[in-house]
Amino acid sequence: MWTDRAGSLSRPTETNMVWLDLAGAGVTVEMLNDLGMRKGILLAGPRIVLQPSDR
């Protein structure tokens, strides 16, 4: 979703972890964390760890 919206990654992604290039998107860690809280997602900086869903 991030790259589909013109965001870039600060490192190549080959695992379930992604590092977002927040500065390149003009987004601060605080802005991302606030958005996550409003959507019910706990974030802590530019790294996001995804877990597979059993559904």
PDB file of C-alpha atoms in Angstrom:
ATOM      1  CA  MET A   1       0.000   0.000   0.000  1.00  0.00           C
ATOM      2  CA  TRP A   2       2.794   2.425   0.879  1.00  0.00           C
ATOM      3  CA  THR A   3       4.608   2.096  -2.440  1.00  0.00           C
ATOM      4  CA  ASP A   4       1.323   2.082  -4.384  1.00  0.00           C
ATOM      5  CA  ARG A   5       0.773   5.583  -3.009  1.00  0.00           C
ATOM      6  CA  ALA A   6       4.225   6.802  -4.148  1.00  0.00           C
ATOM      7  CA  GLY A   7       5.934   6.101  -0.805  1.00  0.00           C
ATOM      8  CA  SER A   8       9.383   4.601  -0.855  1.00  0.00           C
ATOM      9  CA  LEU A   9      11.169   2.101   1.365  1.00  0.00           C
ATOM     10  CA  SER A  10      14.460   2.886   3.063  1.00  0.00           C
ATOM     11  CA  ARG A  11      15.577  -0.769   2.776  1.00  0.00           C
ATOM     12  CA  PRO A  12      14.710  -3.623   0.407  1.00  0.00           C
ATOM     13  CA  THR A  13      11.914  -5.818   1.726  1.00  0.00           C
ATOM     14  CA  GLU A  14      12.433  -9.572   1.730  1.00  0.00           C
ATOM     15  CA  THR A  15      10.768 -10.447   5.040  1.00  0.00           C
ATOM     16  CA  ASN A  16       7.637  -9.543   6.960  1.00  0.00           C
ATOM     17  CA  MET A  17       9.357  -6.307   8.064  1.00  0.00           C
ATOM     18  CA  VAL A  18       9.290  -3.063   6.097  1.00  0.00           C
ATOM     19  CA  TRP A  19      11.079   0.221   6.784  1.00  0.00           C
ATOM     20  CA  LEU A  20       9.239   3.253   5.454  1.00  0.00           C
ATOM     21  CA  ASP A  21      11.111   6.276   4.158  1.00  0.00           C
ATOM     22  CA  LEU A  22       9.088   8.735   6.231  1.00  0.00           C
ATOM     23  CA  ALA A  23      11.339  11.731   5.595  1.00  0.00           C
ATOM     24  CA  GLY A  24      11.047  11.194   1.845  1.00  0.00           C
ATOM     25  CA  ALA A  25       7.263  11.348   2.193  1.00  0.00           C
ATOM     26  CA  GLY A  26       7.352  14.397   4.466  1.00  0.00           C
ATOM     27  CA  VAL A  27       5.904  12.370   7.343  1.00  0.00           C
ATOM     28  CA  THR A  28       7.210  12.391  10.911  1.00  0.00           C
ATOM     29  CA  VAL A  29       7.207   9.389  13.236  1.00  0.00           C
ATOM     30  CA  GLU A  30       4.691  11.241  15.387  1.00  0.00           C
ATOM     31  CA  MET A  31       2.352  11.741  12.415  1.00  0.00           C
ATOM     32  CA  LEU A  32       2.541   8.049  11.499  1.00  0.00           C
ATOM     33  CA  ASN A  33       1.992   6.921  15.090  1.00  0.00           C
ATOM     34  CA  ASP A  34      -1.000   9.271  15.430  1.00  0.00           C
ATOM     35  CA  LEU A  35      -2.563   7.934  12.239  1.00  0.00           C
ATOM     36  CA  GLY A  36      -2.020   4.391  13.458  1.00  0.00           C
ATOM     37  CA  MET A  37      -3.692   5.158  16.793  1.00  0.00           C
ATOM     38  CA  ARG A  38      -6.712   6.647  15.009  1.00  0.00           C
ATOM     39  CA  LYS A  39      -7.006   3.440  12.965  1.00  0.00           C
ATOM     40  CA  GLY A  40      -6.396   1.110  15.934  1.00  0.00           C
ATOM     41  CA  ILE A  41      -2.868   0.126  14.857  1.00  0.00           C
ATOM     42  CA  LEU A  42       0.066   0.354  17.274  1.00  0.00           C
ATOM     43  CA  LEU A  43       3.100   1.776  15.459  1.00  0.00           C
ATOM     44  CA  ALA A  44       6.498   2.752  16.817  1.00  0.00           C
ATOM     45  CA  GLY A  45       8.495   4.439  14.110  1.00  0.00           C
ATOM     46  CA  PRO A  46       9.299   3.690  10.511  1.00  0.00           C
ATOM     47  CA  ARG A  47       9.529  -0.107  10.903  1.00  0.00           C
ATOM     48  CA  ILE A  48       6.366  -2.152  10.471  1.00  0.00           C
ATOM     49  CA  VAL A  49       6.211  -5.886  11.176  1.00  0.00           C
ATOM     50  CA  LEU A  50       3.366  -7.758   9.517  1.00  0.00           C
ATOM     51  CA  GLN A  51       2.015 -11.047  10.803  1.00  0.00           C
ATOM     52  CA  PRO A  52       0.267 -13.524   8.535  1.00  0.00           C
ATOM     53  CA  SER A  53      -3.428 -13.846   9.070  1.00  0.00           C
ATOM     54  CA  ASP A  54      -5.055 -17.210   9.751  1.00  0.00           C
ATOM     55  CA  ARG A  55      -8.228 -15.998   8.093  1.00  0.00           C
TER      56      ARG A  55
END
